[in-house]
Coordinates of C-alpha atoms in Angstrom, one line a residue:
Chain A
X1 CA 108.6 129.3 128.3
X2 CA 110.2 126.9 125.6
X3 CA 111.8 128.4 122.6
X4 CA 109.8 128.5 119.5
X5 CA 106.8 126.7 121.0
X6 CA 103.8 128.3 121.9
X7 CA 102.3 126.2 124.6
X8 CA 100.4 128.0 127.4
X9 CA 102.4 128.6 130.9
X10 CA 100.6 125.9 132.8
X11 CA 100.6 123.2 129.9
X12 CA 104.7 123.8 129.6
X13 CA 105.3 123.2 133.0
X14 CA 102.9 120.1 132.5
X15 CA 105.2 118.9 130.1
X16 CA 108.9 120.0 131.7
X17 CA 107.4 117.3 134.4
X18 CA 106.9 114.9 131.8
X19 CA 110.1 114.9 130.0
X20 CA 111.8 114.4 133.2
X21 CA 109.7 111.6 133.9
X22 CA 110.6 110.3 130.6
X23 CA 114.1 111.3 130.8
X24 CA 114.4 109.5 134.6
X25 CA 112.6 106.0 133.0
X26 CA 115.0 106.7 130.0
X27 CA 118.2 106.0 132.1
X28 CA 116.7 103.7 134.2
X29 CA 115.7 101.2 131.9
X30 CA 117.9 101.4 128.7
X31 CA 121.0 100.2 131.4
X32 CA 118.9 98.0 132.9
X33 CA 118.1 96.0 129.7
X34 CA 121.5 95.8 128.8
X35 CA 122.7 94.7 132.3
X36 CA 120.0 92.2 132.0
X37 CA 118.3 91.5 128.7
X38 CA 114.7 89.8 129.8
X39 CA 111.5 90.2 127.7
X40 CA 110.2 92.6 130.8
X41 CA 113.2 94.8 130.6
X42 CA 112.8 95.0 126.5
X43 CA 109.3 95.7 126.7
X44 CA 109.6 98.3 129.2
X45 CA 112.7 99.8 127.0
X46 CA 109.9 99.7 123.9
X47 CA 107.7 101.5 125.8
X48 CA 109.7 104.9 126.7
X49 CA 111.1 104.9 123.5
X50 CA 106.9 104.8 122.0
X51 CA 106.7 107.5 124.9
X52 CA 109.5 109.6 123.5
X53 CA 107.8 109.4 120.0
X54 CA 104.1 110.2 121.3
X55 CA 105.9 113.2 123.0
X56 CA 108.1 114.5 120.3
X57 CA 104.9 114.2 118.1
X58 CA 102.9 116.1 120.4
X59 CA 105.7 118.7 120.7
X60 CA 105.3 119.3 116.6
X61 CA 101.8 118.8 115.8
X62 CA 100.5 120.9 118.8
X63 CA 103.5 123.5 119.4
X64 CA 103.9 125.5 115.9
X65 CA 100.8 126.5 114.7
X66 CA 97.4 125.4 114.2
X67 CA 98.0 124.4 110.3
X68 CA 100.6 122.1 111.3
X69 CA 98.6 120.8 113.7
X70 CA 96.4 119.9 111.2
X71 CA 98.6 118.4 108.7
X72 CA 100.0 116.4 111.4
X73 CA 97.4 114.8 112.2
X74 CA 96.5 114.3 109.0
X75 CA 99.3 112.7 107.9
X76 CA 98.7 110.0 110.7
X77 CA 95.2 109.4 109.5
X78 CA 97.2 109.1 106.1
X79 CA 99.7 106.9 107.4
X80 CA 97.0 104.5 109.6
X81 CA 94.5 104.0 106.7
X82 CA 97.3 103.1 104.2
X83 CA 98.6 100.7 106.8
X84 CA 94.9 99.0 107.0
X85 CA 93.9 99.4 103.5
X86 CA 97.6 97.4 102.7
X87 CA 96.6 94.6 105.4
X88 CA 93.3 94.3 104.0
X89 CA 94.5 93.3 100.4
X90 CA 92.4 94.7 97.6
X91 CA 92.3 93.3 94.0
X92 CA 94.8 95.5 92.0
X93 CA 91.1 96.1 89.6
X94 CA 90.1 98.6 92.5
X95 CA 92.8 100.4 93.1
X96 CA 91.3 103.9 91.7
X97 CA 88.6 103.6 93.9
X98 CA 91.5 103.2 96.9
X99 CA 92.9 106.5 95.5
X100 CA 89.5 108.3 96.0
X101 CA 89.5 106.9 99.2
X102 CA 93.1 108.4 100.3
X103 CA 92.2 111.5 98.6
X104 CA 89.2 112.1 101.2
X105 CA 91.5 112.6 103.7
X106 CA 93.2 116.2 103.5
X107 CA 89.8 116.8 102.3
X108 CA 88.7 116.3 105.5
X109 CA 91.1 118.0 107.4
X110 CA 90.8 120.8 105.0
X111 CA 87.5 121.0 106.2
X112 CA 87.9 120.4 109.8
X113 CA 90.6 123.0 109.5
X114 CA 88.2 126.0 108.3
X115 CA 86.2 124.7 111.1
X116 CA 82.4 124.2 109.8
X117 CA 80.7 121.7 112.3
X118 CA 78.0 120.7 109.7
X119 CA 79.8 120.0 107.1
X120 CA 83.2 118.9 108.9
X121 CA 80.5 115.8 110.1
X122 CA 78.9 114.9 107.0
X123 CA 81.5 114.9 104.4
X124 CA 83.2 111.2 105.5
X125 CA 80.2 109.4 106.8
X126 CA 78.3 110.7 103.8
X127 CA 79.8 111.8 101.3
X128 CA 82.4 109.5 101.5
X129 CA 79.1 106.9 101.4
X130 CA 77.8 108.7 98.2
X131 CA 81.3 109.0 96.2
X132 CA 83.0 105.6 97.4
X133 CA 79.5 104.4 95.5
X134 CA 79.5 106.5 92.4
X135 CA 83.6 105.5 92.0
X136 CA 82.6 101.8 92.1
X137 CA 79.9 102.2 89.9
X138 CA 82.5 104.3 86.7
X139 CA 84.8 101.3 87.5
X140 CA 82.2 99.2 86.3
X141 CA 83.5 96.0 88.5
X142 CA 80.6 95.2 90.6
X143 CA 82.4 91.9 91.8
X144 CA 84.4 93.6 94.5
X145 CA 81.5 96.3 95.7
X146 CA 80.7 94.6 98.8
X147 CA 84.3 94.7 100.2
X148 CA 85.1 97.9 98.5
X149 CA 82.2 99.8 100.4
X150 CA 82.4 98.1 103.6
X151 CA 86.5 98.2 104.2
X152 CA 87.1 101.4 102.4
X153 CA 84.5 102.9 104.1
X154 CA 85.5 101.0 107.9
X155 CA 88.5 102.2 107.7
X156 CA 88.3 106.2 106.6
X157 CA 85.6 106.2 109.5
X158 CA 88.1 104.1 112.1
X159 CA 91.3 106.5 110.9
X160 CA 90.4 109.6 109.6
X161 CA 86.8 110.5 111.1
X162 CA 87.7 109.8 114.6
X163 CA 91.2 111.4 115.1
X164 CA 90.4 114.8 113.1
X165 CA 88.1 115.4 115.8
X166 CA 91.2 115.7 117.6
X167 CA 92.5 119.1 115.9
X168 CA 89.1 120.3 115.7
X169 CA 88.9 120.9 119.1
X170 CA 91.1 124.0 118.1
X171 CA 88.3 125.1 116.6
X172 CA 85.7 125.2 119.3
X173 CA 84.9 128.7 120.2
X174 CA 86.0 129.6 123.5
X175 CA 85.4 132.5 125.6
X176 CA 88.5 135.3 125.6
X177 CA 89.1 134.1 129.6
X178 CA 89.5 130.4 128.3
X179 CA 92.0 131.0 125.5
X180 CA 93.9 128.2 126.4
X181 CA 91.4 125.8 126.7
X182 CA 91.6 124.3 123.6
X183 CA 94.9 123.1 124.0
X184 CA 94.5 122.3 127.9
X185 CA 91.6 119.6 125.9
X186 CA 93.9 118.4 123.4
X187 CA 96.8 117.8 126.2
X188 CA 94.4 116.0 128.6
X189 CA 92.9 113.5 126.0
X190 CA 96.7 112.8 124.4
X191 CA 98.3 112.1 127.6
X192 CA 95.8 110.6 129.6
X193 CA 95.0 108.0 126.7
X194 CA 98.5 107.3 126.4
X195 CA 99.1 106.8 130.4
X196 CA 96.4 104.8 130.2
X197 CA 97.9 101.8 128.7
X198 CA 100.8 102.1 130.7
X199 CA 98.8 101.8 133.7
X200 CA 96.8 98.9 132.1
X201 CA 100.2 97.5 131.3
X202 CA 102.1 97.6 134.7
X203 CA 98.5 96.7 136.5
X204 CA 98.1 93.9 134.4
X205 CA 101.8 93.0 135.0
X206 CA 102.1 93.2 138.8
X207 CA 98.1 92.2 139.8
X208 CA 96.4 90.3 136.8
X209 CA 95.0 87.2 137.5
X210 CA 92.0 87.0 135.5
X211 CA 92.1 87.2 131.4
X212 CA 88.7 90.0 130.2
X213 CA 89.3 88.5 126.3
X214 CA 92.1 86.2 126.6
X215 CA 91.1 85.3 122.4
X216 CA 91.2 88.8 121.3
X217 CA 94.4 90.5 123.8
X218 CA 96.0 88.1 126.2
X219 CA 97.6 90.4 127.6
X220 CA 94.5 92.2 129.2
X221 CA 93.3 91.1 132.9
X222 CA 90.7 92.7 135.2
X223 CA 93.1 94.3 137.5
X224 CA 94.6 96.3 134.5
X225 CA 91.3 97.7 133.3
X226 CA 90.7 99.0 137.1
X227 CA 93.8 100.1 137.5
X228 CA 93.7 101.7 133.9
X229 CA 90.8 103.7 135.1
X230 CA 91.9 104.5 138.9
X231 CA 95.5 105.7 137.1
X232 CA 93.8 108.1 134.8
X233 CA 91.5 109.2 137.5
X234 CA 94.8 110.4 139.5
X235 CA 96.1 111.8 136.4
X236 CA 92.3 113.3 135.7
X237 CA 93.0 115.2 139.5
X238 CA 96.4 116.3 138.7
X239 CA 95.4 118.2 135.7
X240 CA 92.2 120.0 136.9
X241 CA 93.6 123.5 137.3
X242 CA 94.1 123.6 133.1
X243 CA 90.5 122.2 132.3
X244 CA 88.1 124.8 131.9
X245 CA 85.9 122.1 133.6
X246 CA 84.7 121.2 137.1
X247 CA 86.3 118.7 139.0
X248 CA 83.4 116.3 138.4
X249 CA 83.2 116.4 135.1
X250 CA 87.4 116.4 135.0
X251 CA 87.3 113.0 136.9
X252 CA 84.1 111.8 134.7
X253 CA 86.2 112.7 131.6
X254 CA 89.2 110.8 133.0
X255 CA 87.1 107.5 133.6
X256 CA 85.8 107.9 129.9
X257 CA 88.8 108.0 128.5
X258 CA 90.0 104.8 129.7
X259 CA 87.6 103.0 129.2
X260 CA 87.3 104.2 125.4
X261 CA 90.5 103.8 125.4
X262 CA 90.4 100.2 126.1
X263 CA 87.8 99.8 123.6
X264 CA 90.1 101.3 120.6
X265 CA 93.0 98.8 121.7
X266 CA 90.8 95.9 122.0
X267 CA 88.8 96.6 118.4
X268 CA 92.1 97.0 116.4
X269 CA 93.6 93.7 118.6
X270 CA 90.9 91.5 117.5
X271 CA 91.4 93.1 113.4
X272 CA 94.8 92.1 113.8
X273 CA 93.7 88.6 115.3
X274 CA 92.2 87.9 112.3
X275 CA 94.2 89.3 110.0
X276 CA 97.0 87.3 111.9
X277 CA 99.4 89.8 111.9
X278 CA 101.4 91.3 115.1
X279 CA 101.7 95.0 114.0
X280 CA 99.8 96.9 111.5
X281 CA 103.4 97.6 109.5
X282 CA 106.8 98.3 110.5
X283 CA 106.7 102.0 110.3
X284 CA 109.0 102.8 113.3
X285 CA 111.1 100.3 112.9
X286 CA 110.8 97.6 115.5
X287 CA 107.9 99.6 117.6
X288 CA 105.2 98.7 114.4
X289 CA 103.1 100.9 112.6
X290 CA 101.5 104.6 113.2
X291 CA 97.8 102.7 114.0
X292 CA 99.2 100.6 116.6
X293 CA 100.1 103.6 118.4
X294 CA 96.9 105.4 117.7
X295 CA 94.4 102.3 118.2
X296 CA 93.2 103.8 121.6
X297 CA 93.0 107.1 120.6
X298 CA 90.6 106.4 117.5
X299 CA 88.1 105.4 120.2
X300 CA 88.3 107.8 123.3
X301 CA 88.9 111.2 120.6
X302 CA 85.3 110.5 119.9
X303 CA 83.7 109.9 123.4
X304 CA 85.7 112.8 124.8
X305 CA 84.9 115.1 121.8
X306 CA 81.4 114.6 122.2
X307 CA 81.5 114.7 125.9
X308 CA 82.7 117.8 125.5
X309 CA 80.9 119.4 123.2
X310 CA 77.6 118.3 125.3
X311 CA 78.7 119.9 128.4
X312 CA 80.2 122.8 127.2
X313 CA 78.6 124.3 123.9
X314 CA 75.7 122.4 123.8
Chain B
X1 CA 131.1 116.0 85.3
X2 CA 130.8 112.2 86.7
X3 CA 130.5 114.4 90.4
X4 CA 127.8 116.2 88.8
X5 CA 126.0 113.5 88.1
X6 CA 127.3 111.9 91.3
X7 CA 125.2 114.7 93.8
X8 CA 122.8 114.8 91.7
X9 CA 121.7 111.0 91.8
X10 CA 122.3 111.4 95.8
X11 CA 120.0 114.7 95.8
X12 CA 117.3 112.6 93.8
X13 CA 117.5 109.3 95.3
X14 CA 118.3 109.9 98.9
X15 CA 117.1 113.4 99.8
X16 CA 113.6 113.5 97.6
X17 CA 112.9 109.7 96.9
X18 CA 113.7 108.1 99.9
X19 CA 111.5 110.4 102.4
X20 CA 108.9 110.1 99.5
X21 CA 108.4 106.0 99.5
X22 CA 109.4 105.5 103.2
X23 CA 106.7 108.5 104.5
X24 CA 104.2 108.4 101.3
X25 CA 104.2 105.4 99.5
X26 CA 105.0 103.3 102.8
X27 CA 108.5 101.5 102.1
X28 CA 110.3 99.5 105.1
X29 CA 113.0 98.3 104.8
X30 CA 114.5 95.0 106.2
X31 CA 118.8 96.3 106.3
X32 CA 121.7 94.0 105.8
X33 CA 125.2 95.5 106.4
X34 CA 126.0 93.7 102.9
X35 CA 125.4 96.4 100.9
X36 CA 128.4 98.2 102.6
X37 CA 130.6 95.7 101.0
X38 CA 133.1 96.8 98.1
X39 CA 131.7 95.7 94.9
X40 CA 128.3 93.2 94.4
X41 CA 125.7 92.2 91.9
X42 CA 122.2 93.4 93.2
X43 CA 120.2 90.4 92.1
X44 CA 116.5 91.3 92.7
X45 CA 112.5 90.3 91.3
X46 CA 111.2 92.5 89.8
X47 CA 107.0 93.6 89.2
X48 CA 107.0 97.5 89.5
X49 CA 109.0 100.6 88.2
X50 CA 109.5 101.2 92.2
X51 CA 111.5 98.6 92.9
X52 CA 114.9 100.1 90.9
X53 CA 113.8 103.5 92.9
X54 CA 113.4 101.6 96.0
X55 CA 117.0 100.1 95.6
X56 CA 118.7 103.1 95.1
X57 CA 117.3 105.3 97.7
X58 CA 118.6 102.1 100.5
X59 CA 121.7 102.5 99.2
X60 CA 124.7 103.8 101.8
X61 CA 125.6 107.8 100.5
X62 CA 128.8 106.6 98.7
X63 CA 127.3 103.4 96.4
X64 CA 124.5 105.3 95.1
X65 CA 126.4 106.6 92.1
X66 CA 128.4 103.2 91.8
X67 CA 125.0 101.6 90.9
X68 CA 124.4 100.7 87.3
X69 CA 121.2 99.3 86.9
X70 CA 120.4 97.2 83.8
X71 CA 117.9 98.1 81.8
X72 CA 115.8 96.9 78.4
X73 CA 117.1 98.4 75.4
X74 CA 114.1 97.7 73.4
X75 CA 111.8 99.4 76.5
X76 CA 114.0 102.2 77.5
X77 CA 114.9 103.4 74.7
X78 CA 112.3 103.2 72.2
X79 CA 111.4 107.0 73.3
X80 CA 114.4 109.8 72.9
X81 CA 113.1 111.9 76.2
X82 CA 112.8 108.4 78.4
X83 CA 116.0 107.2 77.6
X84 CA 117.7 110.0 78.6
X85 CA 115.4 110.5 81.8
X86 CA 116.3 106.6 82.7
X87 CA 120.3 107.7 82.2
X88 CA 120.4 110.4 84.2
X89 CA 118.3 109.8 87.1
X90 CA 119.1 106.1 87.4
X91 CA 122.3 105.9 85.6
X92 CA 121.1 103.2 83.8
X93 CA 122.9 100.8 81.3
X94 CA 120.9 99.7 77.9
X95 CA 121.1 95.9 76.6
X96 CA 120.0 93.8 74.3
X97 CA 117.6 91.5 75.1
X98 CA 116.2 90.6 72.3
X99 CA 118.8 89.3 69.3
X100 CA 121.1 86.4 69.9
X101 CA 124.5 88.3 69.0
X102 CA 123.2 91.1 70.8
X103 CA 122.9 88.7 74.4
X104 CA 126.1 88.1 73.9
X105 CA 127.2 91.8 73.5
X106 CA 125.3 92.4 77.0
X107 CA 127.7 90.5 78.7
X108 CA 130.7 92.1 77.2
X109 CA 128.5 95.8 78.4
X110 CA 127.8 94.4 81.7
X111 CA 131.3 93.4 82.0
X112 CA 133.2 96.4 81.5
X113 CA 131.1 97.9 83.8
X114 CA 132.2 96.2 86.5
X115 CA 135.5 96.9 85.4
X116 CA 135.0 100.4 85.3
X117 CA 134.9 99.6 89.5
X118 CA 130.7 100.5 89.4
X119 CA 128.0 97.8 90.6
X120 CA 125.2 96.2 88.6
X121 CA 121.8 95.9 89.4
X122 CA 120.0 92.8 87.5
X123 CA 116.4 91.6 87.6
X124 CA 117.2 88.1 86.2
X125 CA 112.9 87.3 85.4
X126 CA 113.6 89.7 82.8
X127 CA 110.6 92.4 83.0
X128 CA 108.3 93.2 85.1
X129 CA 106.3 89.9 86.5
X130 CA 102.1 90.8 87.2
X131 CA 101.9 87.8 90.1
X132 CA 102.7 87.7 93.3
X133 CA 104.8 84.7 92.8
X134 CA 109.2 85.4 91.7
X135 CA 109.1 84.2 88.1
X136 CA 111.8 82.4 86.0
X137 CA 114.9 83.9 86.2
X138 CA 117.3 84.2 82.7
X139 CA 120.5 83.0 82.4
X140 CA 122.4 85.9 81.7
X141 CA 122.9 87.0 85.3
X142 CA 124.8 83.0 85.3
X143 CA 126.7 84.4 82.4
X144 CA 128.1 87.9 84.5
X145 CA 128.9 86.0 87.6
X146 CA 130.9 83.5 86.0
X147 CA 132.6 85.9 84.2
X148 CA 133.6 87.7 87.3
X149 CA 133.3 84.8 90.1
X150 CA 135.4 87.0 92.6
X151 CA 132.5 89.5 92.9
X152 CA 129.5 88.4 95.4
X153 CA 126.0 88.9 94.4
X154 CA 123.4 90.5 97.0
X155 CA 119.5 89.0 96.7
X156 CA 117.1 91.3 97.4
X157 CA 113.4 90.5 97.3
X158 CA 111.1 93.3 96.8
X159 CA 107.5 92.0 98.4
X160 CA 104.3 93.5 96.6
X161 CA 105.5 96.7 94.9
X162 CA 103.0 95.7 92.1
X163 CA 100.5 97.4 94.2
X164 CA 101.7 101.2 94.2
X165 CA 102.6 101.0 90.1
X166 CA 101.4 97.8 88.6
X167 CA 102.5 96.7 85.0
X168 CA 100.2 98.2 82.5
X169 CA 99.5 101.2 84.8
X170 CA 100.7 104.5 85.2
X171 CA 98.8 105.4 88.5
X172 CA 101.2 105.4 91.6
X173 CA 98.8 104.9 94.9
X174 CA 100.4 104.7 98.1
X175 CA 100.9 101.1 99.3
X176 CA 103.0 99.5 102.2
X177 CA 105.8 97.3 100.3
X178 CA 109.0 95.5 102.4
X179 CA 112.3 95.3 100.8
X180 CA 113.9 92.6 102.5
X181 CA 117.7 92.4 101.9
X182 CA 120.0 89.0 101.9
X183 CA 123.7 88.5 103.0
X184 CA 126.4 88.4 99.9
X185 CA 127.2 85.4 98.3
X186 CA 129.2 83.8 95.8
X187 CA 128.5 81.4 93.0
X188 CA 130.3 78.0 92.7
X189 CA 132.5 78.1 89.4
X190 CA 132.1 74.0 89.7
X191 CA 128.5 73.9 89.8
X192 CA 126.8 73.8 85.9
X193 CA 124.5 77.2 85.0
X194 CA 120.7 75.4 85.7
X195 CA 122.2 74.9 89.7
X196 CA 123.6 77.9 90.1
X197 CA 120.4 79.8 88.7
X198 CA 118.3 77.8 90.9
X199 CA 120.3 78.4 93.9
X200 CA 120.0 82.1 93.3
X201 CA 116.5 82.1 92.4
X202 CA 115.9 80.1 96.2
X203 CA 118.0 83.3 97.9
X204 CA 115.9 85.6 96.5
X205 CA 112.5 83.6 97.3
X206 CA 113.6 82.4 100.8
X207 CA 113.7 85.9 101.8
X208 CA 110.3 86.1 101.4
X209 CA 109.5 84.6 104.7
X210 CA 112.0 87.2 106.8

């Protein structure tokens, strides 16, 4: 239905309702924050323009072909760990073992790519574990091994394991009936992660009284995380016809995601807590870096990947 | 043959180096309208070989060319191949920095480059520092700006690009860095050199916090 992309019928129209949506928020609030310039309005304008990017990205990485897909995502994964691995501050004596580090990541989606489940899960969490240690040990400076192996290692697991599970559900095998199901996956857990903190945000906003971690997020209250969940259980409902799942399993999925969710946003909230900084870089200019934008999805690609994968292949 | 050379510093610096640090090596970049302004000193610290590739690829389309960074003559030069490399990608100028008559030569150099209608690009510590700190800065960026007291110079501090290329290193690793860049300003003829150098060592610091 769209030029050059090669979406499948019920996913495009799926996504024609989206950039409406987008489109109609668009001109509502980019007048409205210059009429009347308030914090709320600003926010609200920073949040359909992160929308626009999510969807334009999605467009790309998911709409060409499955190798750009992959070095898409990649490239994100590239993009987040650098942003961590820069916060984090290692002594300029390690930097080679850094490199090794960064160069483990189109390994990984090299792998992921040719679509070996066995060795597609052992090469970061083990490998990585074996050559991050035999780096340290040429470099021959053991004063920095502890925070060598733990961050470098943290970090490739928190940016590059988790969201390469994302393009590897291309690879699943599916069933000549349930061609499309890959990318009806891939759709559901982008966009209801993504609607998900908007519903936390405008719950939050409109009902929330009482602060869940007021040290780690202030911004998150009780009501959002409910409403987080009941908004991507709608969502969950609306898309059941593309999920080659039943409806209880659909709705099941869209509670896991939230709360997953949740758990990515508040886990890279209480890193940058420490690490006292607001964003994780300025990547986007004024909207912060790529792993501010992916901190949910780190979380809920892994519960809904293995969800999943235990339901339907295993 | 200058508008050869003219496309092809834009072709390197804007098309190929600029999506290369911003995407790769992880620039961002902090943007003044200053550098829009007519002619300027670039005064900037200096601890990696990125920062002159940094400055050039922030540069608006039509100053890239105009730029004349200032580079070691006793570094750049001491290799046939590098000094030509250093001239035609960053259309560098060579100076003295070692012999007495030859620092007063510089001056003359960076002088008549101005003249020529192109802008300078000086790192006043001198060579590349290995802290995180702004070093010392030389006089002889004192010495140009009084010469030419009309033209503004431009701070511009460059925070941690010793990380993607430090000094003593030829290993480029991908590393977030800010380029943070100040307003133009003008020295006071009045004020003696040790003021004036301070004063523009404190421009180029109190960016740091921004």
């Amino acid at each position: 239905m769209i030029p050059f992309l090669i979406f499948p019928n019920e996913i495009t129209f799926l996504l024609i309702c989206y950039f409406f949506a987008l489109l109609f928020f668009t001109l509502i609030f980019v007048p409205l924050n210059k009429l009347k310039p308030s914090n709320l309005t600003k926010n609200l304008k920073e949040r359909v323009f992160s929308w626009w990017i999510i969807f334009i990205c999605y467009l790309i990485f998911l709409g060409i072909n499955k190798e750009i897909s992959f070095i898409g995502f990649c490239l994100c994964s590239f993009i987040a760990h650098r942003e961590l691995i820069s916060n984090l501050s290692f002594p300029i004596e390690s930097r080679r073992i850094v490199l090794w580090s960064y160069l483990a990541i189109p390994v990984q989606y090299y792998i992921a790519y040719t679509g070996k489940l066995i060795p597609f899960l052992v090469f970061l969490p083990l490998g990585m574990l074996f050559l991050i240690s035999l780096r340290n040990i040429l470099e021959d400076k053991p004063e920095f091994s502890l925070k060598v192996f733990t961050e470098l290692y943290w970090s490739l697991m928190l940016t590059t394991f988790t969201i390469s599970h994302i393009p590897y559900i291309l690879n699943l095998p599916t069933s000549p009936a349930e061609q499309n199901a890959p990318q009806a996956l891939i759709f559901f857990l982008i966009f209801i992660t993504a609607s998900n903190d908007i519903f936390q945000y405008t719950f939050g906003k409109l009902f929330g009284r009482k602060k869940v971690f007021p040290q780690t997020s202030p911004n998150k209250t009780l009501a959002g995380i409910i409403g987080g969940v009941v908004g991507s259980l709608a969502l969950a409902y609306l898309f059941k016809d593309i999920m080659p799942l039943s409806l209880k399993q659909t709705l099941l999925l869209g509670a896991i995601i939230s709360l997953s969710g949740f758990l990515g946003d508040m886990n890279i909230s209480s890193l940058k807590r420490n690490l006292n900084v607001k964003d994780m870089s300025n990547f986007i200019p004024g909207h912060g870096g790529v792993l501010d934008r992916l901190d949910s999805l780190c979380f809920s690609s892994i519960a809904f990947f293995y969800t999943i994968y235990s339901w339907i292949y295993a | 043959m200058r508008k050869v050379h003219a496309f092809l510093l834009i072709i390197i610096h804007k098309v190929i180096m600029y999506p290369f640090l911003r995407v790769f090596i992880g620039m961002e970049v902090q943007r003044n309208q200053s550098l829009f302004l007519g002619k300027y000193i670039i005064v900037s610290n200096h601890s990696s070989h990125t920062d002159t590739s940094a400055i050039l690829s922030i540069l608006p389309l039509s100053k890239i060319h105009k730029l004349r960074p200032v580079a070691a003559q006793d570094y750049f030069t001491k290799n046939k191949l590098f000094k030509i490399f250093t001239q035609l990608f960053y259309n560098a100028i060579f100076i003295d920095r070692v012999t007495k008559d030859g620092k007063q030569n510089s001056i003359n150099i960076m002088a008549q480059t101005i003249d020529r209608g192109d802008n300078l690009l000086i790192f006043p510590e001198g060579s590349r520092v290995s802290s995180d700190k702004v070093g010392p800065f030389k006089s002889g960026v004192i010495k140009i700006l009084k010469e030419k007291p009309e033209i503004p110079y431009i701070p511009i501090y460059i925070d941690s690009s010793a990380n993607t290329l430090p000094k003593g290193d030829g290993l480029l690793i991908p590393h977030n860095f800010k380029v943070v860049i100040g307003d133009a300003k003008f020295i006071d003829p009045k004020m003696n050199d040790e003021e004036s150098l301070k004063k523009i060592r404190d421009s180029v610091v109190s960016l740091a916090s921004l």
